[in-house]
PDB file of N, CA and C in Angstrom:
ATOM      1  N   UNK R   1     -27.204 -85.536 144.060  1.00 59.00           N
ATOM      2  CA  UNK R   1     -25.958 -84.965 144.517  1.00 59.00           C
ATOM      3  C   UNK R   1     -25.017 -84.796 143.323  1.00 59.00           C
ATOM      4  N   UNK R   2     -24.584 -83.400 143.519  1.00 82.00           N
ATOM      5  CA  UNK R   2     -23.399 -83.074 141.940  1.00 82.00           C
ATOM      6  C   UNK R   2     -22.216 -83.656 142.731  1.00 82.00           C
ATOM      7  N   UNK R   3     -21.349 -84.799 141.692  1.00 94.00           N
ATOM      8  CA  UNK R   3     -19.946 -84.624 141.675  1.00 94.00           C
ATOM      9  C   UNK R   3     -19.167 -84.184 140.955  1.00 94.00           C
ATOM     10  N   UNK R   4     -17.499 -84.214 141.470  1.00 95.00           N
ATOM     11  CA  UNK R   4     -16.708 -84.214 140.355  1.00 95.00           C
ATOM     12  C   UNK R   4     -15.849 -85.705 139.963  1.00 95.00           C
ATOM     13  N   UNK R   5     -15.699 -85.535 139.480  1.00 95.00           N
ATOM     14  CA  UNK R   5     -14.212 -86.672 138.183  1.00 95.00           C
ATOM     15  C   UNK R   5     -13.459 -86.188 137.396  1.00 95.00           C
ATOM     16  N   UNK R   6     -12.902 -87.084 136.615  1.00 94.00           N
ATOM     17  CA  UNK R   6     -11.991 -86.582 135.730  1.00 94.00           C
ATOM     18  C   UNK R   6     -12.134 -88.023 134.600  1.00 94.00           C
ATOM     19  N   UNK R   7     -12.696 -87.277 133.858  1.00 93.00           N
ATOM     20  CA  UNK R   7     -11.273 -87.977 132.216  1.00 93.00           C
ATOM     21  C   UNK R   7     -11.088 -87.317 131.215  1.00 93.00           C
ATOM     22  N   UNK R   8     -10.080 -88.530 130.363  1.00 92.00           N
ATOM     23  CA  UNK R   8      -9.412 -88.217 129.167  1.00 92.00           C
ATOM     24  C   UNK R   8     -10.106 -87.893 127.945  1.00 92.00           C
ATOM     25  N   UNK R   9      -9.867 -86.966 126.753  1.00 93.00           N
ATOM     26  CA  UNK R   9     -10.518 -87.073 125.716  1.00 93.00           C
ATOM     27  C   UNK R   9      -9.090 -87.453 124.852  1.00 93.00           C
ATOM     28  N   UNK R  10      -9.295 -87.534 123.570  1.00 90.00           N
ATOM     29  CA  UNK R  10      -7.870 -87.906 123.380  1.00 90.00           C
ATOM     30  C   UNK R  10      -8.230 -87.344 121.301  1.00 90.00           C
ATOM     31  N   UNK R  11      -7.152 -86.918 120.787  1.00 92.00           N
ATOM     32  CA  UNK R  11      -6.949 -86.818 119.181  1.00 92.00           C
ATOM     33  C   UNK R  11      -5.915 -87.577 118.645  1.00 92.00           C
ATOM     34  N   UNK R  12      -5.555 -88.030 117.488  1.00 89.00           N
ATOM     35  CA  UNK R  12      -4.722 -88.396 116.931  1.00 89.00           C
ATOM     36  C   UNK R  12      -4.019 -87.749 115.615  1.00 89.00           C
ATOM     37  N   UNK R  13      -3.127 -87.340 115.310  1.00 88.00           N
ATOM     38  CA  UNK R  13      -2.428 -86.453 114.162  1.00 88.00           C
ATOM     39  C   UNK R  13      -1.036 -87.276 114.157  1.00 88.00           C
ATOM     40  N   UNK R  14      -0.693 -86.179 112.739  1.00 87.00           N
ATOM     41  CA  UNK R  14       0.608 -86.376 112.432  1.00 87.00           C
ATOM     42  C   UNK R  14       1.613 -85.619 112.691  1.00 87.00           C
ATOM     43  N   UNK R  15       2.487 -86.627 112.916  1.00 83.00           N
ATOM     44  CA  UNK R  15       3.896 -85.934 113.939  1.00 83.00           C
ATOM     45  C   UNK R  15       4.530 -85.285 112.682  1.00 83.00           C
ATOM     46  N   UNK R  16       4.419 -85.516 111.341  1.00 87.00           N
ATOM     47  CA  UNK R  16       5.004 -84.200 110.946  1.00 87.00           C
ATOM     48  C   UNK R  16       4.711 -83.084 110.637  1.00 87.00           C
ATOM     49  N   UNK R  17       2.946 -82.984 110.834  1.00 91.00           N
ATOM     50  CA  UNK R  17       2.564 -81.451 110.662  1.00 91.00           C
ATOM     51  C   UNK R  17       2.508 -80.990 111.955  1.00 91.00           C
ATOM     52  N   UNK R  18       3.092 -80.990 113.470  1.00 87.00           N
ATOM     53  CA  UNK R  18       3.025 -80.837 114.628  1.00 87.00           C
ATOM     54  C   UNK R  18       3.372 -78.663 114.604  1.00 87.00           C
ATOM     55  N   UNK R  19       4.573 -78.540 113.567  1.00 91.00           N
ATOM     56  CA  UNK R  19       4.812 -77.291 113.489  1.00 91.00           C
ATOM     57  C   UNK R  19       3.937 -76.636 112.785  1.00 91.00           C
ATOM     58  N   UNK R  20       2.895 -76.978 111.761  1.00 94.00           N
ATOM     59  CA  UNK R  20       2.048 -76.367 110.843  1.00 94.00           C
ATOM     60  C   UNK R  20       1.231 -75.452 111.905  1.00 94.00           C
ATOM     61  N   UNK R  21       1.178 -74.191 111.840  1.00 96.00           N
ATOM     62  CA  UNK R  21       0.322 -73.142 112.278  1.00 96.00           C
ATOM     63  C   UNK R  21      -1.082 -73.998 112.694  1.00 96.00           C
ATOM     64  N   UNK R  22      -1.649 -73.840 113.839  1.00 96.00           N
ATOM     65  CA  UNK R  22      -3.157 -74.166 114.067  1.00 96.00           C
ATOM     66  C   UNK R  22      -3.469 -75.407 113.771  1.00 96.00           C
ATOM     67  N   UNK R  23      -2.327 -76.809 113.670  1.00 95.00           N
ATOM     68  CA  UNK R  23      -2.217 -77.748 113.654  1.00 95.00           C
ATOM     69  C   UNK R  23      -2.488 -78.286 115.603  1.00 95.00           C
ATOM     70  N   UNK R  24      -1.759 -77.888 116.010  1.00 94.00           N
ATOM     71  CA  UNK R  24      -2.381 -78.571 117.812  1.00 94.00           C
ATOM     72  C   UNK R  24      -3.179 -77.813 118.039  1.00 94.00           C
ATOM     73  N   UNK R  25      -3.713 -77.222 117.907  1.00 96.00           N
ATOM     74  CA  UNK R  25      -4.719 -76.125 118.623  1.00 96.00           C
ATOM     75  C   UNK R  25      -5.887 -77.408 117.271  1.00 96.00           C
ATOM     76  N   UNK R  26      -5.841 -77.532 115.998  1.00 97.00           N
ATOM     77  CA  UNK R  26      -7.533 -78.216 115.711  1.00 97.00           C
ATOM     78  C   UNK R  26      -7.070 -79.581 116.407  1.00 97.00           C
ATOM     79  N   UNK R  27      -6.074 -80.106 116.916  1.00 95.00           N
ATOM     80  CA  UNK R  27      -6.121 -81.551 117.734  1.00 95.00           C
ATOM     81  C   UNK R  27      -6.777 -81.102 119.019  1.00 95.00           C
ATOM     82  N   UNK R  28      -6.157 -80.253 119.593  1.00 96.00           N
ATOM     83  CA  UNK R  28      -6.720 -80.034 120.943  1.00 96.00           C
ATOM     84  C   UNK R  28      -8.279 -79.830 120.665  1.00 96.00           C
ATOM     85  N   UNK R  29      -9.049 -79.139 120.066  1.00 98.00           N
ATOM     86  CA  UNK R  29     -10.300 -79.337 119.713  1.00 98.00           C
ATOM     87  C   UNK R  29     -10.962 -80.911 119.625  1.00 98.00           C
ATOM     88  N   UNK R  30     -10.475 -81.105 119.020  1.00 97.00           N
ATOM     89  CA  UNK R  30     -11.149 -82.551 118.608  1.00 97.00           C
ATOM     90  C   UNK R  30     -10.682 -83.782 120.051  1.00 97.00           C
ATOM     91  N   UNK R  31      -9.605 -83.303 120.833  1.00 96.00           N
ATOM     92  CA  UNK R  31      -9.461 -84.266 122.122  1.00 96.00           C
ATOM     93  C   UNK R  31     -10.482 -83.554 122.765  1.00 96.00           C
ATOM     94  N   UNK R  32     -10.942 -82.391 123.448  1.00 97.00           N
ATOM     95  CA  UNK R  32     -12.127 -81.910 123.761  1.00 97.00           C
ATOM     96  C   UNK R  32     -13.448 -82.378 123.550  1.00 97.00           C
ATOM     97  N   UNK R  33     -13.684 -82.368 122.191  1.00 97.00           N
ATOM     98  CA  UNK R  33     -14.593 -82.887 121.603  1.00 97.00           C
ATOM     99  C   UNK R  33     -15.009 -84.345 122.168  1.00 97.00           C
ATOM    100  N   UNK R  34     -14.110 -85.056 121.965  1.00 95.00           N
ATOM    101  CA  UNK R  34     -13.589 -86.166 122.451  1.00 95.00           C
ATOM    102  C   UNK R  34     -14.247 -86.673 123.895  1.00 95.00           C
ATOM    103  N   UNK R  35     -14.063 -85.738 124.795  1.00 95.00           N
ATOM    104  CA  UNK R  35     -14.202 -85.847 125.929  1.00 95.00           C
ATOM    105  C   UNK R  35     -15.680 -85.138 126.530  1.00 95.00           C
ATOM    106  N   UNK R  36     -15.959 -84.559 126.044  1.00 97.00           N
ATOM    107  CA  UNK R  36     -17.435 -83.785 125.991  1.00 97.00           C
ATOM    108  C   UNK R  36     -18.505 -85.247 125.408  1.00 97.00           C
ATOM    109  N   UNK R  37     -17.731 -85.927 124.720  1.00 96.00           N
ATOM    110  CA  UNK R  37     -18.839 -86.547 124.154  1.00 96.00           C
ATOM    111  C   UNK R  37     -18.505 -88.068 124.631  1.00 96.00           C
ATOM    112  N   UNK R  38     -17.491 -88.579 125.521  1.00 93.00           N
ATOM    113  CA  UNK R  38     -17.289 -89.518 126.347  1.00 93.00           C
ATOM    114  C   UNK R  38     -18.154 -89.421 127.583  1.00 93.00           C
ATOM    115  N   UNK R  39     -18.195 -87.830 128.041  1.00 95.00           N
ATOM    116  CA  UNK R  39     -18.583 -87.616 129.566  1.00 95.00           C
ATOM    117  C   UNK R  39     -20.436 -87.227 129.070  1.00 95.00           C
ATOM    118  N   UNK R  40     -20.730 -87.218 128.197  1.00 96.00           N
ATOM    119  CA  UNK R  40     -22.684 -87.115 127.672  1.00 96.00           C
ATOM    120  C   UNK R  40     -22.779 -88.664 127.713  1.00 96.00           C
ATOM    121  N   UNK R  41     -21.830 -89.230 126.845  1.00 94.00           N
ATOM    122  CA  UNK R  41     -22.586 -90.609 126.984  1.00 94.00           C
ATOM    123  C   UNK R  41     -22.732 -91.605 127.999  1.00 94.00           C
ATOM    124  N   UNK R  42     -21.677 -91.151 129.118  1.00 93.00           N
ATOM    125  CA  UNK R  42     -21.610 -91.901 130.459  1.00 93.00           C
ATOM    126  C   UNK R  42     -23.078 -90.712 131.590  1.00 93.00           C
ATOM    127  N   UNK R  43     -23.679 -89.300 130.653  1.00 95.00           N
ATOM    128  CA  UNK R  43     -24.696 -88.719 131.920  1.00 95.00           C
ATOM    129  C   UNK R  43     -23.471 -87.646 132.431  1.00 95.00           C
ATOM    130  N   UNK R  44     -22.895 -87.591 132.100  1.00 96.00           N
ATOM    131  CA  UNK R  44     -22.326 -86.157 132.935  1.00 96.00           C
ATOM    132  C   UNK R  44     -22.086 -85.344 131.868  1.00 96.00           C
ATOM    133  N   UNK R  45     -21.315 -83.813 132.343  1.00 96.00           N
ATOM    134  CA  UNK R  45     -21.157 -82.956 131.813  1.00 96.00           C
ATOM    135  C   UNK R  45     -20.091 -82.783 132.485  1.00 96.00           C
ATOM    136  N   UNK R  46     -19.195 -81.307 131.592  1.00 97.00           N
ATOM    137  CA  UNK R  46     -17.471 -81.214 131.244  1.00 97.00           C
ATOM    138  C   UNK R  46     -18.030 -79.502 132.066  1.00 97.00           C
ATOM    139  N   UNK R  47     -16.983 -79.513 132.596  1.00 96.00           N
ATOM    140  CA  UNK R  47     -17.509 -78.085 133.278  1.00 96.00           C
ATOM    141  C   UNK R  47     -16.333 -77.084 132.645  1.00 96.00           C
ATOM    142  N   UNK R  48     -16.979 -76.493 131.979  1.00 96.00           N
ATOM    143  CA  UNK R  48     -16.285 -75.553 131.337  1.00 96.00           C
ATOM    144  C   UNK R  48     -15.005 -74.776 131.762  1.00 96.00           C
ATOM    145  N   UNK R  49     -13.885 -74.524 131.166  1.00 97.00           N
ATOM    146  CA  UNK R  49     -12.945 -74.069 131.278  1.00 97.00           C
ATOM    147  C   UNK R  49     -11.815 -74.881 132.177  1.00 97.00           C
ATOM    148  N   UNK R  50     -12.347 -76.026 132.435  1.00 97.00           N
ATOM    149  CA  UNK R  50     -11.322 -77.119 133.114  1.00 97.00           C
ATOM    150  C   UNK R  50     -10.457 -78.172 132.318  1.00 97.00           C
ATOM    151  N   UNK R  51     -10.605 -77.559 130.871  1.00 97.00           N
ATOM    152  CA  UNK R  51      -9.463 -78.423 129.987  1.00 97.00           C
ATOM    153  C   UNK R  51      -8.460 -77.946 130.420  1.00 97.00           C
ATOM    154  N   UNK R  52      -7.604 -79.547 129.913  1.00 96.00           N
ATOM    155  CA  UNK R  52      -5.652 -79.215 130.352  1.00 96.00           C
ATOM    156  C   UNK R  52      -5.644 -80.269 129.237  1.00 96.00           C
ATOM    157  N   UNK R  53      -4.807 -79.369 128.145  1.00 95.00           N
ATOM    158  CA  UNK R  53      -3.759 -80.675 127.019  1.00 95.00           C
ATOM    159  C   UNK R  53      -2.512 -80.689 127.136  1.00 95.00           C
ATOM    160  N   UNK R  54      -2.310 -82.333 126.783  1.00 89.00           N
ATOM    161  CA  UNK R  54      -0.800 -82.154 126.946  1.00 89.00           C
ATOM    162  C   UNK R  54      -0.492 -83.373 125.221  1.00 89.00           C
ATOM    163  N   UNK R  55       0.627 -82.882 124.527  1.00 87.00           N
ATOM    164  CA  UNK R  55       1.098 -83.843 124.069  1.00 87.00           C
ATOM    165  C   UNK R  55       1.854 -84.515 124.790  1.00 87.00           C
ATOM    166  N   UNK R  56       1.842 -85.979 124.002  1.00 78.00           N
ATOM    167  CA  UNK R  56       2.167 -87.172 125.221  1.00 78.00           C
ATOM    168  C   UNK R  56       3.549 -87.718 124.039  1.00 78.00           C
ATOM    169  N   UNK R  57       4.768 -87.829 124.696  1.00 61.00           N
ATOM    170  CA  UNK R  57       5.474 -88.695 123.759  1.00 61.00           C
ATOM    171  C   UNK R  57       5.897 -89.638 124.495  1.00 61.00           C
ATOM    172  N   UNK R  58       6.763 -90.527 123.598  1.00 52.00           N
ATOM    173  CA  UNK R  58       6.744 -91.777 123.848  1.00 52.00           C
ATOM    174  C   UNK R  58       7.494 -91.785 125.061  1.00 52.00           C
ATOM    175  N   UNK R  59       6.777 -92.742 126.019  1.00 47.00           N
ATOM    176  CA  UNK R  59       7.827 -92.967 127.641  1.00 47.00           C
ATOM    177  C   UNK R  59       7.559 -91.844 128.481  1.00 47.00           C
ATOM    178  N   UNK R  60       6.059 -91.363 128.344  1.00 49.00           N
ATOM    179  CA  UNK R  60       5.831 -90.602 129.198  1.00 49.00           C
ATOM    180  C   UNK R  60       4.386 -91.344 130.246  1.00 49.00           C
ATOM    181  N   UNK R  61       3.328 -91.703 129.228  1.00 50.00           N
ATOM    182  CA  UNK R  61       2.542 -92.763 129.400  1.00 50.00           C
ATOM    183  C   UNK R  61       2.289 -93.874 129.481  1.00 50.00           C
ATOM    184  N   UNK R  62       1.336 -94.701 129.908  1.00 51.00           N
ATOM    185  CA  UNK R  62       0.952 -95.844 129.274  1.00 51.00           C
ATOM    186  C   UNK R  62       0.594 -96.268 127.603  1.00 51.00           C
ATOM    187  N   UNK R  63       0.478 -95.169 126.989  1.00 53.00           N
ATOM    188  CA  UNK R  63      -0.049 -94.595 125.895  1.00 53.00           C
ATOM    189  C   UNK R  63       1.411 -94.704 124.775  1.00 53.00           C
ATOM    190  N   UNK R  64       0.923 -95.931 123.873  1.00 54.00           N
ATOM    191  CA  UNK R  64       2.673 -96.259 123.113  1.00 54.00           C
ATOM    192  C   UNK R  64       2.266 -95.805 121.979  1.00 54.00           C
ATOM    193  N   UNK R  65       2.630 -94.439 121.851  1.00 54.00           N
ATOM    194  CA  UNK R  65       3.372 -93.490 120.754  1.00 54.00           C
ATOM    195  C   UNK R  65       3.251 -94.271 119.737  1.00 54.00           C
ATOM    196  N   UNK R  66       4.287 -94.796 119.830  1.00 59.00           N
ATOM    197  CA  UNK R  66       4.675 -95.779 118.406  1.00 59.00           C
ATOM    198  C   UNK R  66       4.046 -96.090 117.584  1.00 59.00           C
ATOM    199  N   UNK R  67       3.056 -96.714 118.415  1.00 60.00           N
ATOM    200  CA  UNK R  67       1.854 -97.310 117.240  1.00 60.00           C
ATOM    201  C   UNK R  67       0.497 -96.402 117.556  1.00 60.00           C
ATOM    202  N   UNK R  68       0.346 -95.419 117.816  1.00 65.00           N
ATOM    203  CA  UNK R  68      -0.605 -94.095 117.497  1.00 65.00           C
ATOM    204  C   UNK R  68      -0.432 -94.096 115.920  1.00 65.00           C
ATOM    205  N   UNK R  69      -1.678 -93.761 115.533  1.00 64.00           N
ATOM    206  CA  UNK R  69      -1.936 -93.216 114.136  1.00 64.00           C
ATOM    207  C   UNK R  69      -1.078 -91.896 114.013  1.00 64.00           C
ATOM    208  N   UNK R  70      -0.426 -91.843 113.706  1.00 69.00           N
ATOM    209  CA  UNK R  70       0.339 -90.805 112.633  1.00 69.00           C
ATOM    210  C   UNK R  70       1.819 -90.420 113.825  1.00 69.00           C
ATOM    211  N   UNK R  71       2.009 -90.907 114.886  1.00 74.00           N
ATOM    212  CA  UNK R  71       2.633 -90.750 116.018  1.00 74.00           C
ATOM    213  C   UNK R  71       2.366 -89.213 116.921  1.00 74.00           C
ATOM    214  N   UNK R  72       1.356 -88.815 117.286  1.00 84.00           N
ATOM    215  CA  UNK R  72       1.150 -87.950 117.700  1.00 84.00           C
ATOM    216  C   UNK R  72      -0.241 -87.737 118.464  1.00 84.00           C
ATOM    217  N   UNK R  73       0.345 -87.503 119.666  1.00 86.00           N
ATOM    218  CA  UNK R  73      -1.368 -87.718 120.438  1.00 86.00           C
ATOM    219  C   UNK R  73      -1.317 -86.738 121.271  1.00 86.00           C
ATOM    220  N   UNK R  74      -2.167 -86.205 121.257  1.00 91.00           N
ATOM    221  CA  UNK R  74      -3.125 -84.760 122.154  1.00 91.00           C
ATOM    222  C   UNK R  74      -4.103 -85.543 122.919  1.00 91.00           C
ATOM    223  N   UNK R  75      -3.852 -85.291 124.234  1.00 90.00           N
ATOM    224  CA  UNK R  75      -5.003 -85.391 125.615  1.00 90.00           C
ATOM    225  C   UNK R  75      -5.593 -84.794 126.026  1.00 90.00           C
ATOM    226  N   UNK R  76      -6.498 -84.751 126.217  1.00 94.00           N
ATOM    227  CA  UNK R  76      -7.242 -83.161 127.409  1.00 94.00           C
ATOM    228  C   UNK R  76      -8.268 -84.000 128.118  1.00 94.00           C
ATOM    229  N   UNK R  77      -7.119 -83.273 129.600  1.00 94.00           N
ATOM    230  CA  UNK R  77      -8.200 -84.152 130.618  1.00 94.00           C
ATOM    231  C   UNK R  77      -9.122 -82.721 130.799  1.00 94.00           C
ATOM    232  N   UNK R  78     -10.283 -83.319 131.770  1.00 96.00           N
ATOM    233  CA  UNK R  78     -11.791 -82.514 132.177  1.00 96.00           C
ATOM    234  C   UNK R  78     -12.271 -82.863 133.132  1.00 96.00           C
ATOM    235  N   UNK R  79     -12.792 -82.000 134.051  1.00 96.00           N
ATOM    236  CA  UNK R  79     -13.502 -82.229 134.852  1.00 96.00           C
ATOM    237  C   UNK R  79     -14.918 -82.576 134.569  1.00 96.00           C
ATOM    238  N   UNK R  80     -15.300 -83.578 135.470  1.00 97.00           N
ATOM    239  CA  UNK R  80     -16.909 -83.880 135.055  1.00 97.00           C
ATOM    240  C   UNK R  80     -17.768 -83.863 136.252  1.00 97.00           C
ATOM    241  N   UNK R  81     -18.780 -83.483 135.903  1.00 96.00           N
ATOM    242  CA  UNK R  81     -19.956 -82.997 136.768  1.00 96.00           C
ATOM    243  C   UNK R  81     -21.354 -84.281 136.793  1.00 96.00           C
ATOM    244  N   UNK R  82     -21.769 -84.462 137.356  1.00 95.00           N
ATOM    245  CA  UNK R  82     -23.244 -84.869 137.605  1.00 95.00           C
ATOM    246  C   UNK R  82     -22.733 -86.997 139.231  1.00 95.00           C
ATOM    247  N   UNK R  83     -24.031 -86.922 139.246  1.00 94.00           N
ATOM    248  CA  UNK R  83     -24.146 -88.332 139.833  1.00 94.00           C
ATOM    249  C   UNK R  83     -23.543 -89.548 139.787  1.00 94.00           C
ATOM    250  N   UNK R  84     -22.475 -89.855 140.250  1.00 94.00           N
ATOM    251  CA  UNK R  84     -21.798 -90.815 140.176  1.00 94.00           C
ATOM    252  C   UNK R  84     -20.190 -90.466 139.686  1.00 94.00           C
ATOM    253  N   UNK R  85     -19.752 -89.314 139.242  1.00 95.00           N
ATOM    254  CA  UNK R  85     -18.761 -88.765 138.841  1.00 95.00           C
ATOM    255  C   UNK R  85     -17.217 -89.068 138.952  1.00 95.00           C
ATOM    256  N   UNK R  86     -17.356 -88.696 140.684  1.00 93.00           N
ATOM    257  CA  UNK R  86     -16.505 -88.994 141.724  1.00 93.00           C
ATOM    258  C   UNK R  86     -15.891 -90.643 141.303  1.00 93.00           C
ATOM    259  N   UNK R  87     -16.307 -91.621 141.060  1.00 91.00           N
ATOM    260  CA  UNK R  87     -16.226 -92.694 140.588  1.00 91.00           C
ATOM    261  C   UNK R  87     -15.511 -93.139 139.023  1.00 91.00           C
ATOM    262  N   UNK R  88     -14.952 -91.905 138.468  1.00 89.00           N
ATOM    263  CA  UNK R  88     -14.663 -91.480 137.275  1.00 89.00           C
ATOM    264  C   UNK R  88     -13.436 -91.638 136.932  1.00 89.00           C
ATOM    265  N   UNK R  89     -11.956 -91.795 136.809  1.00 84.00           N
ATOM    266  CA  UNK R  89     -10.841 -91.409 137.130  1.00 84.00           C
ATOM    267  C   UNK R  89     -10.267 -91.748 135.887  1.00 84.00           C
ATOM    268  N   UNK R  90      -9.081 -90.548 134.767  1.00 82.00           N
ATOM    269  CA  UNK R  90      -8.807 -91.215 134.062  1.00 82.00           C
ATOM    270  C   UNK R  90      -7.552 -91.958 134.377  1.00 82.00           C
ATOM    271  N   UNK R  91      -7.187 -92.853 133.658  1.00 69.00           N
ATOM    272  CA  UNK R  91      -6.422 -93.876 133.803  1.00 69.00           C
ATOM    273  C   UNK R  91      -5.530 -94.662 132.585  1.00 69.00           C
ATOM    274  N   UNK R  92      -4.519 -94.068 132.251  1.00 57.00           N
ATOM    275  CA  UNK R  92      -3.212 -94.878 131.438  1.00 57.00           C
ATOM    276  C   UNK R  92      -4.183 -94.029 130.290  1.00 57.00           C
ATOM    277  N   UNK R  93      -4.475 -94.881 128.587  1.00 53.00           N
ATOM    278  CA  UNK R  93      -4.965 -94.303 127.843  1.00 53.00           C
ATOM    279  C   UNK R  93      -6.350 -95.021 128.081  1.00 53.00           C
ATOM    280  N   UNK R  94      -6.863 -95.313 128.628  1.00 49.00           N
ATOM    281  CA  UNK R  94      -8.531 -95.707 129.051  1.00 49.00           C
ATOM    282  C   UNK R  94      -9.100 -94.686 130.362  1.00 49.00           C
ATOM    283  N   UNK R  95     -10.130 -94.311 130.445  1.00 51.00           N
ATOM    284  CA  UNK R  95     -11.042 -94.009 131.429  1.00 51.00           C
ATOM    285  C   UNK R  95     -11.820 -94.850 131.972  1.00 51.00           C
ATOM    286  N   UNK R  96     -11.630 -95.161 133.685  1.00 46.00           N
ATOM    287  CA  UNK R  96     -11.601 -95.823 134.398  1.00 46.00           C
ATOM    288  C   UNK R  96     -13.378 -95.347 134.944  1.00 46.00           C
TER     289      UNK R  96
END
């Protein structure tokens, strides 16, 4: 039986190249990345075109800014596909 779920992939950068041209767009890649290769190693798959990023600042999450590497964090949640899925949920900055 196919399900769905959800989790997080996540990047880390620096909050002062945030304006540099094609600076969030290679984070958002690499939180993707991120998450493609969280959801292979748990047996599922990311069903294409169901990324959503968000930068996260501080006091929006569970997720404390502050002490992020460089203060700047890119999320992209995903939908995930296969057996057991449904059981998936992301949660604060961990996947549940």
């Amino acid at each position: 039986m196919n399900e769905t779920g959800h989790l997080f992939g996540w990047a880390f950068g620096d909050m002062s190249k945030a304006d540099v041209a094609g600076y969030l767009e290679t984070l958002q890649d690499a939180a993707l990345d991120n998450a493609r290769q969280d959801a292979a190693s748990r047996g599922f798959e990311v069903e294409a075109g169901t990324e959503h990023f968000a930068v996260i600042e501080q006091g929006e999450t569970l997720v404390d800014v502050g002490n992020a590497p460089g203060g700047l964090v890119v999320r992209c949640t995903v939908t995930i596909l296969g057996a057991g899925a449904a059981g998936v949920h992301p949660e604060g900055p961990m996947n549940g």
